[in-house]
Amino acid sequence: MTTTSTLRLAYGTNGLTDLRLSDALALLADLGYDGVALTLDHMHLDPLAPDLPSRTSRLARRLDALGLAVAIETGARYVLDSRRKHHPSLLDPDPDARTARTDLLRTAVRVGADLGATAVHCFSGPRPAGTPEPAAWQHLADALIPVLDAAATARIPLAVEPEPGHLLSDLAGFHRLRATLSGPPADVLGLTLDIGHCQCLEPDPPAACVRAAAPWLRHVQIEDMRRGVHEHLPFGTGEIDFPPVLTALRDIGYQGLVSVELPRHSHAGPDLARTSLSFLRATQPPPRPPNPAGPAPEPQAARAEPTRPAERDPATAPLPPSVPSTGGPRC
């Protein structure tokens, strides 16, 4: 399907934590965003507080009134453990702790289904000290199976994000997880691609990463970044060449949200939401006109796996060394 529309731009609420959720949504709608990437957290739709279904129902009506699409993100720092960031993870040595994270993700799937979300995002977490790498990959696959089952039932994409410093840190790691699942759940698994992370550590340029990820791409996060440094930066303050990235997203027919991800900049959130939208609108390519000469290509979700250079097989290629965290938002 050749798209004749522009990309659907969103902003992450993890970059608007100084605002009430109602105020953040009104801001984004007033600025002209198409959607919001909602991080479930204590200040924005707390997933552990009482009466979640009725709160979610009210939010659904609000989003509809504002005309905002939504993706669900699950990178809240202290939502499960008030003293340890991002604990427990899907890789925790304690099976009960892994289950707590799995249960949170299943809750996120239910919220996403009730909101009509474009995708539900998650990530692996770092490999715990003392856990052998093969065991860590198996823990990740086993912990995700109930989440994937819930996502399949809800008919909503689950999109795992490669995160610098985590076990699943890059596109090669995503394909390793798919190979580890090696069954029907793998067909439900999608990908969250963070454009800054591609600049940070992928061997290929971000635009090439977009094209390589096309068959599995369900959610996109975007910000500026520098090579080898995991620090989310406002547009124009890093090293990314954005026109090829946005052109690649248009060319693959990507239909999900492209969400600005600046979780360390809430103090300037309203202003950055405004300037980020202006930057992306000025940078993205014009829409392609319909092609009257022949049938349209298959929609993105139905495409076969892309042709890759013969010397590189992302499903089996060894993982490059992880980029250490530099105090970034989720590592």
Coordinates of C-alpha atoms in Angstrom, one line a residue:
M1 CA 0.0 0.0 0.0
T2 CA 1.6 3.3 -1.1
T3 CA 0.9 5.9 1.5
T4 CA -0.2 9.4 0.4
S5 CA -0.1 10.8 3.9
T6 CA 2.7 12.1 6.0
L7 CA 4.2 10.3 9.0
R8 CA 2.2 10.2 12.2
L9 CA 4.1 12.2 14.8
A10 CA 3.8 11.7 18.5
Y11 CA 5.6 12.7 21.7
G12 CA 6.4 10.6 24.7
T13 CA 4.8 11.3 28.1
N14 CA 8.1 10.3 29.7
G15 CA 9.3 13.7 28.5
L16 CA 6.4 15.5 30.0
T17 CA 6.4 14.2 33.6
D18 CA 6.1 17.6 35.1
L19 CA 2.7 18.0 33.5
R20 CA -0.6 16.3 34.5
L21 CA -1.5 13.7 31.9
S22 CA -4.6 15.7 31.0
D23 CA -2.5 18.8 30.4
A24 CA 0.1 16.9 28.5
L25 CA -2.5 15.5 26.1
A26 CA -4.1 18.9 25.6
L27 CA -0.7 20.4 24.8
L28 CA 0.1 17.8 22.2
A29 CA -3.3 18.1 20.6
D30 CA -3.0 21.9 20.5
L31 CA 0.4 21.7 18.9
G32 CA -0.9 19.4 16.2
Y33 CA 0.6 16.0 17.1
D34 CA -1.1 12.9 15.7
G35 CA -0.6 10.9 18.8
V36 CA 1.1 10.2 22.2
A37 CA 3.5 7.5 23.4
L38 CA 2.1 6.9 26.9
T39 CA 4.5 5.5 29.5
L40 CA 2.5 3.8 32.3
D41 CA 3.8 5.3 35.5
H42 CA 2.7 6.7 38.8
M43 CA 2.1 10.2 37.4
H44 CA 0.5 9.1 34.1
L45 CA -2.1 6.3 34.3
D46 CA -0.5 4.3 37.1
P47 CA -0.9 0.6 36.2
L48 CA -0.8 -0.5 39.8
A49 CA -3.3 1.9 41.4
P50 CA -6.9 1.0 42.0
D51 CA -9.7 1.2 39.4
L52 CA -7.5 1.0 36.4
P53 CA -10.3 -0.1 34.0
S54 CA -12.4 3.0 34.7
R55 CA -9.4 5.3 34.5
T56 CA -8.5 3.7 31.2
S57 CA -12.0 4.2 29.9
R58 CA -11.9 7.9 30.8
L59 CA -8.6 8.2 29.1
A60 CA -9.9 6.5 26.0
R61 CA -12.7 9.1 25.7
R62 CA -10.2 11.9 26.2
L63 CA -7.9 10.6 23.5
D64 CA -10.8 10.3 21.2
A65 CA -12.1 13.8 21.9
L66 CA -8.6 15.2 21.2
G67 CA -8.0 13.0 18.1
L68 CA -4.8 11.5 19.4
A69 CA -3.6 8.0 18.6
V70 CA -1.7 6.2 21.4
A71 CA 1.1 3.7 21.8
I72 CA 1.8 2.2 25.2
E73 CA 5.4 2.3 26.6
T74 CA 6.6 0.4 29.6
G75 CA 9.9 2.0 30.5
A76 CA 8.9 3.6 33.8
R77 CA 11.9 3.7 36.0
Y78 CA 10.5 2.8 39.4
V79 CA 7.0 1.5 38.8
L80 CA 7.7 -1.9 40.3
D81 CA 10.5 -1.2 42.7
S82 CA 10.7 2.2 44.3
R83 CA 14.5 1.8 45.1
R84 CA 16.0 0.1 42.0
K85 CA 15.5 1.5 38.5
H86 CA 13.8 -0.8 36.1
H87 CA 13.7 -3.7 38.6
P88 CA 12.6 -6.4 38.4
S89 CA 13.3 -7.1 34.7
L90 CA 12.4 -10.0 32.5
L91 CA 15.9 -11.4 33.2
D92 CA 15.8 -11.3 37.0
P93 CA 17.4 -14.5 38.5
D94 CA 14.3 -14.8 40.8
P95 CA 11.4 -16.5 38.8
D96 CA 8.8 -14.6 40.9
A97 CA 10.5 -11.3 40.1
R98 CA 10.4 -12.1 36.4
T99 CA 6.7 -13.0 36.7
A100 CA 6.1 -9.5 38.3
R101 CA 7.5 -7.9 35.1
T102 CA 5.5 -10.3 32.9
D103 CA 2.3 -9.4 34.8
L104 CA 3.0 -5.7 34.3
L105 CA 3.4 -6.2 30.6
R106 CA 0.2 -8.2 30.4
T107 CA -1.5 -5.3 32.2
A108 CA 0.0 -3.0 29.6
V109 CA -1.5 -5.1 26.8
R110 CA -4.9 -4.9 28.4
V111 CA -4.6 -1.1 28.7
G112 CA -3.4 -0.9 25.1
A113 CA -6.4 -3.0 23.9
D114 CA -8.8 -0.8 25.8
L115 CA -7.3 2.3 24.3
G116 CA -7.0 1.0 20.7
A117 CA -3.2 1.5 20.9
T118 CA -1.0 1.1 17.9
A119 CA 1.5 -1.1 19.8
V120 CA 2.7 -2.0 23.3
H121 CA 6.4 -1.5 23.9
C122 CA 8.8 -3.4 26.1
F123 CA 12.5 -4.2 26.5
S124 CA 14.7 -7.0 28.0
G125 CA 16.7 -5.4 30.8
P126 CA 20.5 -5.9 31.3
R127 CA 21.9 -9.4 31.8
P128 CA 22.3 -10.0 35.5
A129 CA 25.7 -10.7 36.9
G130 CA 26.2 -14.4 37.2
T131 CA 23.6 -15.4 34.6
P132 CA 25.1 -17.1 31.6
E133 CA 24.1 -15.6 28.3
P134 CA 22.2 -18.6 26.9
A135 CA 20.2 -18.8 30.2
A136 CA 19.4 -15.1 30.0
W137 CA 18.1 -15.5 26.4
Q138 CA 15.9 -18.4 27.5
H139 CA 14.6 -16.4 30.6
L140 CA 13.7 -13.6 28.2
A141 CA 11.8 -15.9 25.8
D142 CA 10.0 -17.7 28.6
A143 CA 9.0 -14.5 30.3
L144 CA 7.6 -13.0 27.1
I145 CA 5.5 -16.0 26.0
P146 CA 2.5 -15.1 28.3
V147 CA 2.8 -11.5 27.1
L148 CA 2.8 -12.6 23.5
D149 CA -0.2 -14.8 24.1
A150 CA -2.1 -11.9 25.6
A151 CA -1.1 -9.6 22.7
A152 CA -2.2 -12.2 20.2
T153 CA -5.6 -12.6 22.0
A154 CA -6.0 -8.8 22.2
R155 CA -4.8 -8.4 18.5
I156 CA -2.3 -5.7 19.4
P157 CA 1.4 -5.7 18.4
L158 CA 4.0 -6.3 21.1
A159 CA 7.1 -4.4 20.1
V160 CA 10.4 -5.1 21.9
E161 CA 13.0 -2.3 21.9
P162 CA 16.7 -2.9 21.5
E163 CA 18.2 -0.9 24.3
P164 CA 22.0 -0.1 24.7
G165 CA 23.4 -1.9 27.7
H166 CA 20.6 -4.5 27.7
L167 CA 20.8 -8.2 26.8
L168 CA 18.7 -7.3 23.7
S169 CA 20.6 -4.3 22.6
D170 CA 20.4 -4.2 18.8
L171 CA 18.7 -5.6 15.7
A172 CA 20.9 -8.7 15.8
G173 CA 19.6 -9.3 19.3
F174 CA 16.0 -8.9 18.2
H175 CA 16.5 -11.7 15.6
R176 CA 18.2 -13.8 18.2
L177 CA 15.1 -13.5 20.4
R178 CA 13.0 -14.5 17.4
A179 CA 15.2 -17.6 16.9
T180 CA 15.0 -18.4 20.6
L181 CA 11.2 -18.3 20.6
S182 CA 11.2 -20.5 17.4
G183 CA 7.5 -21.0 17.4
P184 CA 4.1 -19.3 17.0
P185 CA 4.8 -16.6 19.6
A186 CA 7.6 -15.4 17.4
D187 CA 5.0 -14.4 14.8
V188 CA 3.4 -12.0 17.3
L189 CA 6.6 -10.3 18.2
G190 CA 7.3 -6.9 16.6
L191 CA 10.0 -4.3 17.0
T192 CA 10.3 -0.9 18.5
L193 CA 13.1 0.9 16.7
D194 CA 14.8 3.9 18.5
I195 CA 16.5 6.0 15.8
G196 CA 19.0 7.4 18.3
H197 CA 20.0 3.9 19.4
C198 CA 20.7 3.0 15.8
Q199 CA 23.1 6.0 15.6
C200 CA 24.6 4.9 19.0
L201 CA 25.6 1.4 18.3
E202 CA 24.3 -0.3 15.1
P203 CA 26.9 -1.0 12.4
D204 CA 24.6 0.5 9.7
P205 CA 23.3 4.0 9.4
P206 CA 19.9 4.7 11.0
A207 CA 18.1 4.9 7.6
A208 CA 19.5 1.5 6.7
C209 CA 18.3 0.1 10.0
V210 CA 14.8 1.3 9.2
R211 CA 14.7 -0.5 5.9
A212 CA 16.2 -3.7 7.5
A213 CA 13.6 -3.6 10.3
A214 CA 10.6 -3.0 8.0
P215 CA 8.8 -6.3 8.2
W216 CA 8.7 -6.2 12.0
L217 CA 8.5 -2.5 12.7
R218 CA 5.5 -1.6 14.9
H219 CA 6.7 1.5 16.9
V220 CA 9.4 4.1 16.3
Q221 CA 11.1 6.4 18.8
I222 CA 13.1 9.3 17.6
E223 CA 15.6 11.8 18.9
D224 CA 19.1 12.9 18.2
M225 CA 22.2 11.0 19.5
R226 CA 25.9 10.7 19.0
R227 CA 27.9 7.6 18.1
G228 CA 28.8 5.4 21.1
V229 CA 27.0 7.7 23.6
H230 CA 23.6 6.7 24.9
E231 CA 22.2 10.1 25.6
H232 CA 18.9 11.2 24.1
L233 CA 19.3 14.7 22.7
P234 CA 17.0 17.3 21.2
F235 CA 17.0 17.5 17.4
G236 CA 20.0 19.3 15.9
T237 CA 22.3 18.7 18.9
G238 CA 23.6 15.2 17.9
E239 CA 24.9 13.6 14.7
I240 CA 21.9 12.0 13.0
D241 CA 21.1 12.9 9.4
F242 CA 17.3 12.9 9.7
P243 CA 16.0 13.3 6.1
P244 CA 17.2 9.9 5.0
V245 CA 15.6 8.3 8.1
L246 CA 12.2 9.9 7.5
T247 CA 12.4 9.1 3.8
A248 CA 13.1 5.5 4.7
L249 CA 10.0 5.4 7.0
R250 CA 7.9 6.8 4.3
D251 CA 9.3 4.5 1.7
I252 CA 8.6 1.3 3.7
G253 CA 5.0 2.4 4.2
Y254 CA 5.3 2.6 8.0
Q255 CA 1.9 3.2 9.5
G256 CA 2.7 3.4 13.3
L257 CA 3.6 6.4 15.4
V258 CA 6.9 8.2 15.2
S259 CA 7.4 9.3 18.8
V260 CA 9.8 11.9 20.1
E261 CA 11.8 10.3 23.0
L262 CA 13.3 12.9 25.4
P263 CA 12.9 11.4 28.9
R264 CA 15.6 13.5 30.5
H265 CA 14.1 16.8 29.3
S266 CA 10.8 17.1 31.1
H267 CA 11.9 20.4 32.6
A268 CA 11.6 21.9 29.1
G269 CA 9.0 19.5 27.8
P270 CA 6.4 21.9 26.5
D271 CA 8.9 24.0 24.6
L272 CA 10.7 20.9 23.2
A273 CA 7.4 19.4 22.1
R274 CA 6.8 22.5 20.1
T275 CA 10.3 22.7 18.5
S276 CA 10.5 19.0 17.9
L277 CA 7.3 19.0 15.9
S278 CA 8.5 21.9 13.9
F279 CA 11.8 20.1 13.2
L280 CA 10.1 16.9 12.1
R281 CA 7.5 18.6 9.9
A282 CA 10.2 20.6 8.2
T283 CA 12.5 17.6 7.7
Q284 CA 10.2 14.8 6.6
P285 CA 9.8 14.2 2.8
P286 CA 6.6 15.0 0.9
P287 CA 4.2 12.2 0.6
R288 CA 4.4 10.0 -2.5
P289 CA 1.5 10.4 -4.9
P290 CA -0.6 7.2 -5.7
N291 CA 0.9 5.1 -8.4
P292 CA -1.8 4.6 -11.2
A293 CA 0.5 2.5 -13.3
G294 CA 0.1 -0.8 -11.4
P295 CA -1.0 -2.5 -8.3
A296 CA 0.3 -1.3 -4.9
P297 CA 2.8 -3.3 -3.0
E298 CA 1.7 -5.4 0.0
P299 CA 1.1 -3.6 3.3
Q300 CA 4.1 -3.4 5.7
A301 CA 2.8 -6.0 8.1
A302 CA 2.3 -8.6 5.3
R303 CA 5.7 -8.3 3.7
A304 CA 8.1 -11.1 3.5
E305 CA 11.4 -10.8 5.3
P306 CA 13.7 -8.4 3.4
T307 CA 16.6 -9.3 1.3
R308 CA 19.8 -8.8 3.2
P309 CA 23.4 -9.0 2.1
A310 CA 24.4 -12.7 1.9
E311 CA 27.4 -12.2 4.3
R312 CA 25.1 -10.9 7.1
D313 CA 22.4 -13.0 8.7
P314 CA 20.9 -11.0 11.6
A315 CA 19.2 -14.2 13.0
T316 CA 22.6 -15.8 13.6
A317 CA 25.2 -13.1 13.6
P318 CA 27.2 -12.7 16.8
L319 CA 26.2 -9.7 18.9
P320 CA 28.6 -6.7 18.9
P321 CA 29.8 -5.5 22.3
S322 CA 27.1 -3.6 24.1
V323 CA 27.6 0.1 24.5
P324 CA 27.9 0.9 28.2
S325 CA 25.2 3.1 29.7
T326 CA 26.2 6.7 30.2
G327 CA 23.4 7.5 32.5
G328 CA 20.8 7.4 29.7
P329 CA 17.1 7.1 30.4
R330 CA 16.7 3.4 30.7
C331 CA 20.0 1.7 31.2

